[in-house]
mmCIF file of C-alpha atoms in Angstrom:
data_model
loop_
_atom_site.group_PDB
_atom_site.id
_atom_site.type_symbol
_atom_site.label_atom_id
_atom_site.label_comp_id
_atom_site.label_asym_id
_atom_site.label_seq_id
_atom_site.Cartn_x
_atom_site.Cartn_y
_atom_site.Cartn_z
ATOM 1 C CA UNK A 1 4.497 -17.171 -47.108
ATOM 2 C CA UNK A 2 3.983 -13.489 -46.418
ATOM 3 C CA UNK A 3 2.495 -12.421 -42.913
ATOM 4 C CA UNK A 4 -0.540 -10.884 -44.870
ATOM 5 C CA UNK A 5 -1.403 -14.320 -46.402
ATOM 6 C CA UNK A 6 -4.394 -16.134 -45.167
ATOM 7 C CA UNK A 7 -3.455 -19.159 -43.076
ATOM 8 C CA UNK A 8 -6.444 -21.374 -44.000
ATOM 9 C CA UNK A 9 -5.356 -24.267 -41.893
ATOM 10 C CA UNK A 10 -5.204 -22.274 -38.841
ATOM 11 C CA UNK A 11 -8.466 -20.467 -39.193
ATOM 12 C CA UNK A 12 -10.940 -21.404 -36.458
ATOM 13 C CA UNK A 13 -13.496 -22.718 -38.711
ATOM 14 C CA UNK A 14 -16.118 -23.689 -36.057
ATOM 15 C CA UNK A 15 -16.348 -19.975 -35.293
ATOM 16 C CA UNK A 16 -16.765 -19.100 -38.824
ATOM 17 C CA UNK A 17 -19.518 -21.730 -39.241
ATOM 18 C CA UNK A 18 -21.426 -20.510 -36.054
ATOM 19 C CA UNK A 19 -21.107 -16.877 -37.234
ATOM 20 C CA UNK A 20 -22.777 -17.754 -40.714
ATOM 21 C CA UNK A 21 -25.262 -20.076 -38.995
ATOM 22 C CA UNK A 22 -26.627 -17.071 -36.879
ATOM 23 C CA UNK A 23 -26.437 -14.665 -39.678
ATOM 24 C CA UNK A 24 -28.490 -16.774 -42.001
ATOM 25 C CA UNK A 25 -31.084 -17.975 -39.432
ATOM 26 C CA UNK A 26 -31.358 -14.215 -38.343
ATOM 27 C CA UNK A 27 -32.003 -13.428 -42.082
ATOM 28 C CA UNK A 28 -34.747 -15.905 -42.256
ATOM 29 C CA UNK A 29 -36.367 -14.528 -38.908
ATOM 30 C CA UNK A 30 -36.169 -10.912 -40.164
ATOM 31 C CA UNK A 31 -38.092 -11.906 -43.158
ATOM 32 C CA UNK A 32 -40.541 -13.684 -40.819
ATOM 33 C CA UNK A 33 -41.017 -10.588 -38.837
ATOM 34 C CA UNK A 34 -42.066 -8.536 -41.666
ATOM 35 C CA UNK A 35 -44.022 -11.227 -43.583
ATOM 36 C CA UNK A 36 -47.462 -10.313 -44.734
ATOM 37 C CA UNK A 37 -49.642 -13.349 -45.586
ATOM 38 C CA UNK A 38 -52.069 -11.258 -47.416
ATOM 39 C CA UNK A 39 -49.610 -9.726 -49.637
ATOM 40 C CA UNK A 40 -46.530 -11.834 -49.612
ATOM 41 C CA UNK A 41 -43.232 -10.587 -51.004
ATOM 42 C CA UNK A 42 -39.979 -12.206 -51.931
ATOM 43 C CA UNK A 43 -37.317 -12.479 -49.342
ATOM 44 C CA UNK A 44 -34.951 -10.767 -51.779
ATOM 45 C CA UNK A 45 -37.392 -7.927 -52.334
ATOM 46 C CA UNK A 46 -35.269 -4.783 -51.651
ATOM 47 C CA UNK A 47 -38.205 -2.844 -50.456
ATOM 48 C CA UNK A 48 -38.397 -4.881 -47.364
ATOM 49 C CA UNK A 49 -36.017 -5.339 -44.465
ATOM 50 C CA UNK A 50 -34.931 -8.866 -45.547
ATOM 51 C CA UNK A 51 -33.832 -7.828 -48.880
ATOM 52 C CA UNK A 52 -31.926 -4.935 -47.469
ATOM 53 C CA UNK A 53 -30.396 -7.068 -44.768
ATOM 54 C CA UNK A 54 -29.147 -9.443 -47.472
ATOM 55 C CA UNK A 55 -27.150 -6.619 -48.964
ATOM 56 C CA UNK A 56 -25.637 -5.894 -45.584
ATOM 57 C CA UNK A 57 -24.886 -9.590 -45.197
ATOM 58 C CA UNK A 58 -23.040 -9.328 -48.637
ATOM 59 C CA UNK A 59 -21.133 -6.265 -47.417
ATOM 60 C CA UNK A 60 -20.154 -8.214 -44.301
ATOM 61 C CA UNK A 61 -18.614 -11.055 -46.496
ATOM 62 C CA UNK A 62 -16.474 -8.523 -48.268
ATOM 63 C CA UNK A 63 -15.562 -7.097 -44.816
ATOM 64 C CA UNK A 64 -14.486 -10.650 -43.674
ATOM 65 C CA UNK A 65 -12.331 -11.131 -46.748
ATOM 66 C CA UNK A 66 -10.486 -7.876 -46.427
ATOM 67 C CA UNK A 67 -9.850 -8.526 -42.633
ATOM 68 C CA UNK A 68 -8.544 -11.951 -43.456
ATOM 69 C CA UNK A 69 -6.191 -10.994 -46.048
ATOM 70 C CA UNK A 70 -4.723 -8.031 -44.271
ATOM 71 C CA UNK A 71 -1.403 -8.115 -42.223
ATOM 72 C CA UNK A 72 -2.396 -9.151 -38.683
ATOM 73 C CA UNK A 73 -0.156 -6.318 -37.438
ATOM 74 C CA UNK A 74 -2.406 -3.822 -39.136
ATOM 75 C CA UNK A 75 -4.900 -4.010 -36.537
ATOM 76 C CA UNK A 76 -2.459 -3.642 -33.617
ATOM 77 C CA UNK A 77 -0.357 -0.789 -35.309
ATOM 78 C CA UNK A 78 -3.448 1.315 -35.993
ATOM 79 C CA UNK A 79 -5.477 0.519 -32.976
ATOM 80 C CA UNK A 80 -5.114 3.904 -31.219
ATOM 81 C CA UNK A 81 -5.717 5.741 -34.656
ATOM 82 C CA UNK A 82 -8.941 3.766 -35.127
ATOM 83 C CA UNK A 83 -9.964 4.615 -31.570
ATOM 84 C CA UNK A 84 -9.418 8.378 -32.008
ATOM 85 C CA UNK A 85 -11.096 8.315 -35.339
ATOM 86 C CA UNK A 86 -14.346 6.943 -33.885
ATOM 87 C CA UNK A 87 -14.033 9.145 -30.910
ATOM 88 C CA UNK A 88 -14.036 12.093 -33.377
ATOM 89 C CA UNK A 89 -17.164 10.723 -35.038
ATOM 90 C CA UNK A 90 -18.863 10.448 -31.505
ATOM 91 C CA UNK A 91 -17.891 14.011 -30.884
ATOM 92 C CA UNK A 92 -19.458 15.388 -34.191
ATOM 93 C CA UNK A 93 -22.645 12.894 -34.277
ATOM 94 C CA UNK A 94 -24.926 15.318 -32.152
ATOM 95 C CA UNK A 95 -24.252 18.124 -34.273
ATOM 96 C CA UNK A 96 -24.685 16.511 -37.865
ATOM 97 C CA UNK A 97 -26.530 13.300 -36.988
ATOM 98 C CA UNK A 98 -30.024 12.441 -37.752
ATOM 99 C CA UNK A 99 -32.406 12.596 -34.701
ATOM 100 C CA UNK A 100 -34.943 9.865 -34.341
ATOM 101 C CA UNK A 101 -37.278 9.625 -31.249
ATOM 102 C CA UNK A 102 -35.133 12.287 -29.333
ATOM 103 C CA UNK A 103 -31.745 10.586 -30.107
ATOM 104 C CA UNK A 104 -29.081 11.442 -32.474
ATOM 105 C CA UNK A 105 -27.289 8.145 -33.120
ATOM 106 C CA UNK A 106 -26.444 7.961 -36.871
ATOM 107 C CA UNK A 107 -24.440 9.903 -39.439
ATOM 108 C CA UNK A 108 -24.271 9.557 -43.218
ATOM 109 C CA UNK A 109 -25.620 10.656 -46.584
ATOM 110 C CA UNK A 110 -29.150 9.918 -47.831
ATOM 111 C CA UNK A 111 -30.168 6.397 -46.905
ATOM 112 C CA UNK A 112 -26.774 5.441 -46.051
ATOM 113 C CA UNK A 113 -26.211 5.776 -42.411
ATOM 114 C CA UNK A 114 -23.910 4.315 -39.701
ATOM 115 C CA UNK A 115 -24.070 4.535 -35.872
ATOM 116 C CA UNK A 116 -20.633 5.479 -34.516
ATOM 117 C CA UNK A 117 -21.428 3.937 -31.223
ATOM 118 C CA UNK A 118 -21.582 0.514 -32.472
ATOM 119 C CA UNK A 119 -18.112 0.689 -34.114
ATOM 120 C CA UNK A 120 -16.776 2.514 -31.263
ATOM 121 C CA UNK A 121 -17.046 -0.701 -29.324
ATOM 122 C CA UNK A 122 -14.491 -2.585 -31.401
ATOM 123 C CA UNK A 123 -12.363 0.574 -31.515
ATOM 124 C CA UNK A 124 -12.275 0.657 -27.727
ATOM 125 C CA UNK A 125 -11.539 -3.076 -27.643
ATOM 126 C CA UNK A 126 -8.572 -2.408 -29.849
ATOM 127 C CA UNK A 127 -7.391 0.639 -28.018
ATOM 128 C CA UNK A 128 -7.626 -1.262 -24.572
ATOM 129 C CA UNK A 129 -5.561 -4.191 -25.973
ATOM 130 C CA UNK A 130 -2.958 -1.776 -27.329
ATOM 131 C CA UNK A 131 -2.547 -0.078 -23.933
ATOM 132 C CA UNK A 132 -2.439 -3.143 -21.924
ATOM 133 C CA UNK A 133 0.010 -5.011 -24.180
ATOM 134 C CA UNK A 134 2.887 -3.168 -22.434
ATOM 135 C CA UNK A 135 4.994 -5.482 -20.115
ATOM 136 C CA UNK A 136 4.891 -3.077 -17.354
ATOM 137 C CA UNK A 137 1.119 -2.625 -17.432
ATOM 138 C CA UNK A 138 -0.513 -3.662 -14.287
ATOM 139 C CA UNK A 139 -4.358 -3.273 -13.323
ATOM 140 C CA UNK A 140 -3.511 -3.443 -9.698
ATOM 141 C CA UNK A 141 -1.783 -0.137 -9.942
ATOM 142 C CA UNK A 142 -3.730 3.087 -9.652
ATOM 143 C CA UNK A 143 -1.896 4.811 -12.596
ATOM 144 C CA UNK A 144 -2.568 1.932 -15.071
ATOM 145 C CA UNK A 145 -6.337 1.770 -13.775
ATOM 146 C CA UNK A 146 -6.845 5.302 -14.539
ATOM 147 C CA UNK A 147 -5.478 4.889 -18.136
ATOM 148 C CA UNK A 148 -7.646 1.888 -18.728
ATOM 149 C CA UNK A 149 -10.731 3.737 -17.256
ATOM 150 C CA UNK A 150 -10.030 6.728 -19.240
ATOM 151 C CA UNK A 151 -9.901 4.846 -22.674
ATOM 152 C CA UNK A 152 -13.074 3.063 -21.579
ATOM 153 C CA UNK A 153 -15.122 5.871 -20.222
ATOM 154 C CA UNK A 154 -14.327 8.491 -22.982
ATOM 155 C CA UNK A 155 -16.827 6.923 -25.608
ATOM 156 C CA UNK A 156 -19.417 6.092 -22.710
ATOM 157 C CA UNK A 157 -19.486 9.930 -21.916
ATOM 158 C CA UNK A 158 -19.958 10.923 -25.547
ATOM 159 C CA UNK A 159 -22.669 8.061 -26.325
ATOM 160 C CA UNK A 160 -24.607 9.362 -23.196
ATOM 161 C CA UNK A 161 -24.717 12.851 -24.636
ATOM 162 C CA UNK A 162 -26.667 11.388 -27.709
ATOM 163 C CA UNK A 163 -28.432 10.082 -25.497
ATOM 164 C CA UNK A 164 -28.105 6.300 -25.931
ATOM 165 C CA UNK A 165 -28.022 4.672 -22.467
ATOM 166 C CA UNK A 166 -28.378 1.044 -23.976
ATOM 167 C CA UNK A 167 -25.178 1.210 -26.138
ATOM 168 C CA UNK A 168 -23.333 3.107 -23.228
ATOM 169 C CA UNK A 169 -24.088 0.203 -20.924
ATOM 170 C CA UNK A 170 -22.332 -2.328 -23.285
ATOM 171 C CA UNK A 171 -18.923 -0.729 -22.522
ATOM 172 C CA UNK A 172 -19.099 -1.742 -18.975
ATOM 173 C CA UNK A 173 -19.269 -5.368 -20.005
ATOM 174 C CA UNK A 174 -15.417 -4.845 -20.812
ATOM 175 C CA UNK A 175 -14.851 -5.133 -16.918
ATOM 176 C CA UNK A 176 -15.109 -8.820 -17.523
ATOM 177 C CA UNK A 177 -11.963 -8.536 -19.514
ATOM 178 C CA UNK A 178 -10.355 -6.224 -16.710
ATOM 179 C CA UNK A 179 -10.905 -9.182 -14.289
ATOM 180 C CA UNK A 180 -9.112 -11.534 -16.511
ATOM 181 C CA UNK A 181 -6.182 -9.262 -16.739
ATOM 182 C CA UNK A 182 -5.908 -8.790 -13.052
ATOM 183 C CA UNK A 183 -8.058 -5.810 -11.869
ATOM 184 C CA UNK A 184 -8.614 -6.295 -8.104
ATOM 185 C CA UNK A 185 -11.356 -8.695 -7.052
ATOM 186 C CA UNK A 186 -12.492 -6.302 -4.220
ATOM 187 C CA UNK A 187 -13.629 -3.683 -6.540
ATOM 188 C CA UNK A 188 -16.302 -6.421 -8.190
ATOM 189 C CA UNK A 189 -17.393 -7.372 -4.715
ATOM 190 C CA UNK A 190 -18.003 -3.724 -3.986
ATOM 191 C CA UNK A 191 -19.805 -3.200 -7.446
ATOM 192 C CA UNK A 192 -21.984 -6.176 -7.071
ATOM 193 C CA UNK A 193 -23.019 -4.997 -3.637
ATOM 194 C CA UNK A 194 -24.071 -1.622 -4.756
ATOM 195 C CA UNK A 195 -25.888 -3.230 -7.849
ATOM 196 C CA UNK A 196 -27.816 -5.416 -5.226
ATOM 197 C CA UNK A 197 -28.590 -2.417 -3.030
ATOM 198 C CA UNK A 198 -29.763 -0.453 -6.318
ATOM 199 C CA UNK A 199 -32.005 -3.141 -7.197
ATOM 200 C CA UNK A 200 -33.456 -3.460 -3.795
ATOM 201 C CA UNK A 201 -33.925 0.462 -3.614
ATOM 202 C CA UNK A 202 -35.857 0.252 -6.969
ATOM 203 C CA UNK A 203 -37.812 -2.993 -5.949
ATOM 204 C CA UNK A 204 -38.952 -1.789 -2.653
ATOM 205 C CA UNK A 205 -41.735 0.729 -2.803
ATOM 206 C CA UNK A 206 -41.098 2.193 0.559
ATOM 207 C CA UNK A 207 -37.567 2.962 1.165
ATOM 208 C CA UNK A 208 -38.252 2.976 5.136
ATOM 209 C CA UNK A 209 -38.394 -0.776 4.985
ATOM 210 C CA UNK A 210 -34.987 -1.116 3.206
ATOM 211 C CA UNK A 211 -33.457 1.500 5.691
ATOM 212 C CA UNK A 212 -35.024 -0.585 8.566
ATOM 213 C CA UNK A 213 -33.336 -3.636 7.322
ATOM 214 C CA UNK A 214 -29.965 -1.820 6.849
ATOM 215 C CA UNK A 215 -30.198 -0.523 10.599
ATOM 216 C CA UNK A 216 -31.003 -4.008 11.672
ATOM 217 C CA UNK A 217 -27.983 -5.531 9.913
ATOM 218 C CA UNK A 218 -25.555 -2.560 11.316
ATOM 219 C CA UNK A 219 -26.931 -3.322 14.764
ATOM 220 C CA UNK A 220 -26.185 -7.010 14.300
ATOM 221 C CA UNK A 221 -22.682 -6.273 13.206
ATOM 222 C CA UNK A 222 -22.141 -3.865 15.910
ATOM 223 C CA UNK A 223 -23.038 -6.643 18.431
ATOM 224 C CA UNK A 224 -20.696 -9.093 16.591
ATOM 225 C CA UNK A 225 -17.899 -6.624 17.178
ATOM 226 C CA UNK A 226 -18.223 -6.968 20.863
ATOM 227 C CA UNK A 227 -19.272 -3.242 21.244
ATOM 228 C CA UNK A 228 -16.060 -1.746 20.277
ATOM 229 C CA UNK A 229 -16.640 2.046 19.833
ATOM 230 C CA UNK A 230 -14.402 2.127 16.656
ATOM 231 C CA UNK A 231 -16.350 -0.625 14.975
ATOM 232 C CA UNK A 232 -19.642 0.956 16.207
ATOM 233 C CA UNK A 233 -18.649 4.210 14.503
ATOM 234 C CA UNK A 234 -17.687 2.634 11.274
ATOM 235 C CA UNK A 235 -20.617 0.245 10.906
ATOM 236 C CA UNK A 236 -22.904 3.296 11.728
ATOM 237 C CA UNK A 237 -21.311 5.416 9.026
ATOM 238 C CA UNK A 238 -21.644 2.388 6.601
ATOM 239 C CA UNK A 239 -25.390 2.222 7.562
ATOM 240 C CA UNK A 240 -26.008 5.925 6.934
ATOM 241 C CA UNK A 241 -24.137 5.778 3.798
ATOM 242 C CA UNK A 242 -25.985 2.937 2.445
ATOM 243 C CA UNK A 243 -29.363 4.575 3.499
ATOM 244 C CA UNK A 244 -28.358 7.824 1.921
ATOM 245 C CA UNK A 245 -27.437 5.682 -1.290
ATOM 246 C CA UNK A 246 -30.636 3.930 -1.480
ATOM 247 C CA UNK A 247 -32.482 7.305 -1.298
ATOM 248 C CA UNK A 248 -30.205 8.861 -3.970
ATOM 249 C CA UNK A 249 -31.179 6.134 -6.392
ATOM 250 C CA UNK A 250 -34.784 7.226 -6.084
ATOM 251 C CA UNK A 251 -33.755 10.793 -6.839
ATOM 252 C CA UNK A 252 -31.616 9.859 -9.835
ATOM 253 C CA UNK A 253 -34.506 7.709 -11.292
ATOM 254 C CA UNK A 254 -36.981 10.575 -10.893
ATOM 255 C CA UNK A 255 -34.831 12.869 -12.956
ATOM 256 C CA UNK A 256 -34.721 10.370 -15.874
ATOM 257 C CA UNK A 257 -36.841 10.708 -18.855
ATOM 258 C CA UNK A 258 -40.493 9.484 -18.252
ATOM 259 C CA UNK A 259 -40.191 6.552 -20.787
ATOM 260 C CA UNK A 260 -36.872 5.263 -18.949
ATOM 261 C CA UNK A 261 -38.613 5.502 -15.567
ATOM 262 C CA UNK A 262 -41.400 3.426 -16.718
ATOM 263 C CA UNK A 263 -39.266 0.801 -18.389
ATOM 264 C CA UNK A 264 -37.487 0.412 -14.936
ATOM 265 C CA UNK A 265 -40.764 0.213 -12.928
ATOM 266 C CA UNK A 266 -42.004 -2.400 -15.532
ATOM 267 C CA UNK A 267 -39.149 -4.608 -14.596
ATOM 268 C CA UNK A 268 -40.186 -4.849 -11.089
ATOM 269 C CA UNK A 269 -43.946 -4.801 -11.660
ATOM 270 C CA UNK A 270 -44.675 -6.401 -15.328
ATOM 271 C CA UNK A 271 -48.500 -5.773 -14.877
ATOM 272 C CA UNK A 272 -47.973 -2.064 -13.968
ATOM 273 C CA UNK A 273 -49.213 -0.857 -17.598
ATOM 274 C CA UNK A 274 -49.669 -4.023 -19.880
ATOM 275 C CA UNK A 275 -51.492 -1.916 -22.565
ATOM 276 C CA UNK A 276 -48.884 0.888 -22.329
ATOM 277 C CA UNK A 277 -45.289 0.946 -21.408
ATOM 278 C CA UNK A 278 -45.380 -2.731 -20.632
ATOM 279 C CA UNK A 279 -46.787 -3.763 -24.008
ATOM 280 C CA UNK A 280 -43.615 -4.758 -25.620
ATOM 281 C CA UNK A 281 -42.387 -7.132 -22.965
ATOM 282 C CA UNK A 282 -45.953 -8.539 -22.452
ATOM 283 C CA UNK A 283 -46.416 -9.330 -26.044
ATOM 284 C CA UNK A 284 -42.768 -10.795 -26.370
ATOM 285 C CA UNK A 285 -43.391 -13.156 -23.420
ATOM 286 C CA UNK A 286 -46.768 -14.183 -25.119
ATOM 287 C CA UNK A 287 -45.082 -14.841 -28.501
ATOM 288 C CA UNK A 288 -42.303 -16.925 -26.930
ATOM 289 C CA UNK A 289 -44.791 -18.753 -24.675
ATOM 290 C CA UNK A 290 -47.199 -19.519 -27.332
ATOM 291 C CA UNK A 291 -44.475 -21.385 -29.388
ATOM 292 C CA UNK A 292 -44.639 -24.318 -27.097
ATOM 293 C CA UNK A 293 -42.050 -26.850 -27.682
ATOM 294 C CA UNK A 294 -41.802 -26.990 -31.220
ATOM 295 C CA UNK A 295 -43.330 -23.668 -32.335
ATOM 296 C CA UNK A 296 -46.082 -22.644 -34.727
ATOM 297 C CA UNK A 297 -43.956 -23.055 -37.972
ATOM 298 C CA UNK A 298 -42.104 -20.844 -40.141
ATOM 299 C CA UNK A 299 -44.172 -17.789 -41.233
ATOM 300 C CA UNK A 300 -47.133 -18.932 -39.060
ATOM 301 C CA UNK A 301 -46.489 -16.771 -35.884
ATOM 302 C CA UNK A 302 -49.544 -14.895 -35.121
ATOM 303 C CA UNK A 303 -47.967 -12.503 -32.886
ATOM 304 C CA UNK A 304 -45.632 -11.640 -35.613
ATOM 305 C CA UNK A 305 -48.247 -11.505 -38.297
ATOM 306 C CA UNK A 306 -50.255 -8.939 -36.581
ATOM 307 C CA UNK A 307 -47.463 -6.721 -35.530
ATOM 308 C CA UNK A 308 -48.255 -7.219 -31.620
ATOM 309 C CA UNK A 309 -44.420 -6.982 -30.763
ATOM 310 C CA UNK A 310 -42.964 -3.554 -31.896
ATOM 311 C CA UNK A 311 -39.388 -3.639 -33.169
ATOM 312 C CA UNK A 312 -39.731 -7.495 -33.742
ATOM 313 C CA UNK A 313 -36.937 -7.482 -36.355
ATOM 314 C CA UNK A 314 -34.350 -5.593 -34.312
ATOM 315 C CA UNK A 315 -34.405 -5.628 -30.547
ATOM 316 C CA UNK A 316 -37.033 -8.201 -30.205
ATOM 317 C CA UNK A 317 -36.115 -10.674 -32.995
ATOM 318 C CA UNK A 318 -35.603 -13.436 -30.495
ATOM 319 C CA UNK A 319 -39.369 -13.686 -29.810
ATOM 320 C CA UNK A 320 -39.900 -14.538 -33.637
ATOM 321 C CA UNK A 321 -37.729 -17.495 -33.079
ATOM 322 C CA UNK A 322 -39.407 -18.377 -30.008
ATOM 323 C CA UNK A 323 -43.102 -18.144 -31.420
ATOM 324 C CA UNK A 324 -42.231 -20.223 -34.698
ATOM 325 C CA UNK A 325 -39.863 -22.617 -33.716
ATOM 326 C CA UNK A 326 -40.799 -22.976 -30.014
ATOM 327 C CA UNK A 327 -38.570 -23.992 -27.102
ATOM 328 C CA UNK A 328 -36.446 -26.245 -29.538
ATOM 329 C CA UNK A 329 -35.438 -23.350 -31.960
ATOM 330 C CA UNK A 330 -34.772 -21.057 -28.926
ATOM 331 C CA UNK A 331 -32.566 -23.778 -27.576
ATOM 332 C CA UNK A 332 -30.470 -24.112 -30.731
ATOM 333 C CA UNK A 333 -29.991 -20.405 -31.033
ATOM 334 C CA UNK A 334 -28.742 -20.220 -27.159
ATOM 335 C CA UNK A 335 -26.547 -23.268 -27.906
ATOM 336 C CA UNK A 336 -25.066 -21.678 -30.933
ATOM 337 C CA UNK A 337 -24.204 -18.542 -28.851
ATOM 338 C CA UNK A 338 -22.936 -20.396 -25.873
ATOM 339 C CA UNK A 339 -20.673 -22.741 -28.154
ATOM 340 C CA UNK A 340 -19.405 -19.552 -29.992
ATOM 341 C CA UNK A 341 -18.407 -17.920 -26.492
ATOM 342 C CA UNK A 342 -16.772 -21.123 -25.238
ATOM 343 C CA UNK A 343 -14.704 -21.445 -28.269
ATOM 344 C CA UNK A 344 -13.640 -17.832 -28.115
ATOM 345 C CA UNK A 345 -12.403 -18.322 -24.515
ATOM 346 C CA UNK A 346 -10.421 -21.284 -25.785
ATOM 347 C CA UNK A 347 -8.987 -19.168 -28.539
ATOM 348 C CA UNK A 348 -8.231 -16.187 -26.246
ATOM 349 C CA UNK A 349 -6.114 -18.408 -23.839
ATOM 350 C CA UNK A 350 -4.009 -19.945 -26.475
ATOM 351 C CA UNK A 351 -2.794 -16.468 -27.868
ATOM 352 C CA UNK A 352 0.876 -15.874 -28.005
ATOM 353 C CA UNK A 353 0.836 -12.229 -26.864
ATOM 354 C CA UNK A 354 -1.195 -10.045 -24.524
ATOM 355 C CA UNK A 355 -2.638 -7.819 -27.282
ATOM 356 C CA UNK A 356 -4.623 -10.665 -28.679
ATOM 357 C CA UNK A 357 -5.600 -12.224 -25.656
ATOM 358 C CA UNK A 358 -6.768 -8.767 -24.322
ATOM 359 C CA UNK A 359 -8.652 -8.178 -27.429
ATOM 360 C CA UNK A 360 -10.075 -11.607 -27.498
ATOM 361 C CA UNK A 361 -11.589 -11.201 -24.074
ATOM 362 C CA UNK A 362 -12.944 -7.769 -25.010
ATOM 363 C CA UNK A 363 -14.782 -9.594 -27.886
ATOM 364 C CA UNK A 364 -16.102 -12.250 -25.491
ATOM 365 C CA UNK A 365 -17.247 -9.577 -23.164
ATOM 366 C CA UNK A 366 -19.190 -7.494 -25.674
ATOM 367 C CA UNK A 367 -20.917 -10.450 -27.289
ATOM 368 C CA UNK A 368 -21.722 -12.052 -24.010
ATOM 369 C CA UNK A 369 -23.350 -8.832 -22.768
ATOM 370 C CA UNK A 370 -25.283 -8.351 -25.950
ATOM 371 C CA UNK A 371 -26.479 -12.046 -25.824
ATOM 372 C CA UNK A 372 -27.634 -12.134 -22.217
ATOM 373 C CA UNK A 373 -29.133 -8.639 -22.164
ATOM 374 C CA UNK A 374 -31.143 -8.895 -25.325
ATOM 375 C CA UNK A 375 -32.556 -12.354 -24.429
ATOM 376 C CA UNK A 376 -33.247 -11.284 -20.783
ATOM 377 C CA UNK A 377 -35.097 -8.117 -22.367
ATOM 378 C CA UNK A 378 -37.406 -10.125 -24.435
ATOM 379 C CA UNK A 379 -38.482 -12.226 -21.449
ATOM 380 C CA UNK A 380 -38.836 -9.447 -19.075
ATOM 381 C CA UNK A 381 -35.757 -10.074 -16.925
ATOM 382 C CA UNK A 382 -34.330 -6.624 -17.872
ATOM 383 C CA UNK A 383 -35.583 -3.478 -18.819
ATOM 384 C CA UNK A 384 -35.907 -2.521 -22.696
ATOM 385 C CA UNK A 385 -32.747 -0.649 -23.484
ATOM 386 C CA UNK A 386 -32.355 -1.185 -27.222
ATOM 387 C CA UNK A 387 -29.755 -4.028 -27.144
ATOM 388 C CA UNK A 388 -29.648 -5.945 -30.537
ATOM 389 C CA UNK A 389 -28.806 -9.773 -30.800
ATOM 390 C CA UNK A 390 -25.352 -9.982 -32.369
ATOM 391 C CA UNK A 391 -25.569 -11.356 -35.935
ATOM 392 C CA UNK A 392 -29.176 -11.790 -35.790
ATOM 393 C CA UNK A 393 -30.935 -8.558 -35.373
ATOM 394 C CA UNK A 394 -31.838 -6.291 -38.315
ATOM 395 C CA UNK A 395 -29.397 -3.363 -38.937
ATOM 396 C CA UNK A 396 -26.308 -2.626 -41.000
ATOM 397 C CA UNK A 397 -24.137 -0.955 -38.259
ATOM 398 C CA UNK A 398 -24.567 -3.627 -35.660
ATOM 399 C CA UNK A 399 -23.954 -6.474 -38.027
ATOM 400 C CA UNK A 400 -20.951 -4.669 -39.505
ATOM 401 C CA UNK A 401 -19.540 -3.844 -36.308
ATOM 402 C CA UNK A 402 -20.031 -7.217 -34.775
ATOM 403 C CA UNK A 403 -18.592 -8.907 -37.868
ATOM 404 C CA UNK A 404 -15.512 -6.732 -37.838
ATOM 405 C CA UNK A 405 -15.000 -7.182 -34.013
ATOM 406 C CA UNK A 406 -15.215 -11.054 -34.333
ATOM 407 C CA UNK A 407 -13.096 -11.570 -37.410
ATOM 408 C CA UNK A 408 -10.389 -9.344 -36.246
ATOM 409 C CA UNK A 409 -9.977 -11.804 -33.525
ATOM 410 C CA UNK A 410 -10.231 -14.775 -35.924
ATOM 411 C CA UNK A 411 -7.516 -13.184 -38.040
ATOM 412 C CA UNK A 412 -5.122 -12.572 -34.882
ATOM 413 C CA UNK A 413 -5.965 -16.160 -33.791
ATOM 414 C CA UNK A 414 -4.991 -17.644 -37.333
ATOM 415 C CA UNK A 415 -1.799 -15.763 -37.159
ATOM 416 C CA UNK A 416 -0.869 -16.603 -33.650
ATOM 417 C CA UNK A 417 2.168 -18.671 -34.493
ATOM 418 C CA UNK A 418 3.789 -15.794 -35.966
ATOM 419 C CA UNK A 419 3.280 -13.474 -33.117
ATOM 420 C CA UNK A 420 6.089 -12.845 -30.483
ATOM 421 C CA UNK A 421 5.053 -13.661 -26.998
ATOM 422 C CA UNK A 422 4.650 -10.379 -25.063
ATOM 423 C CA UNK A 423 3.196 -11.368 -21.822
ATOM 424 C CA UNK A 424 4.258 -10.097 -18.403
#
């Protein structure tokens, strides 16, 4: 048997079945999101989103076949070329791309357009896997840390120029993979500390209260330090730094575009502007809550029918499921995603070389971030940042990018017995 042959008996079919289950259920929900009971159209009608999405699903199947019949070494050997190719596309996107709502995200010809930022996620995952596969690579070493973060941050910087904050955030999910590969734990503790301080800075209206709390903590730590003047100076400097950081957060937020400021403020005060900037989240929560235990029934969602939730077929597709199939339907979808992620972790841990393992955890990190943030966004636990639900939301670029991302790993896993062990 040649290396390029498909090893049917070693394909993880549970992952494949879950993928198609999510895609098909998503397709039905896309139709529900655009369904008009006064003028019903066929799901296969190419003039509506469900018909267009069906074509994209068909293209995804072709992509899966091409990936599975390719030699598994193809993705490793060309990983850096793929990365540089999409970096080049990100560079030219602001110049030749189509502007929509102040953002230049897509390039293409006529009606066929792609978003390079979506595909650059998988390119970055491949590039990081290639860089980290070296036996001498060590994320505890400063040099290797700089290399890894250089690969990670380059697409982030280019995407922020579009500007597309939501997509740029996704790349930082790869820090989960960094953790698995040995990135020092102290940096995560420090990072979570700054995240907590940032949230407090944004959530507390008067920073004087936060500053007072920090000063109280510093004084307490000085007392515990038995009044050592060295510790007093250190803790005082830390306190001043934290207070300065909290005020700098307010300054940075004040420089953001007005719509982004409003989205952040709505997170901490959902009732700030329920008929304006808070409309999407408010209506999404109403839709999900009104579904009850078993939902209103397929194509019977009133929030959906009357277009109360904007972007319900893309970023807010989950609320369609919640309204029409209730808690039960939502639980099924969440269970499918959780099962998929657990299975991917099992697959990543059984890989025979570091390239496949690193790539596997990159896939897990990206899918987990999208899954958690999208659902948190629809129930008001995270600002609206334009994060699609993998395999479920309407859109060609996101579906194709997620499909390629996942099935490259399925291919690597099915060929694991042929791979040479290259762990440190």
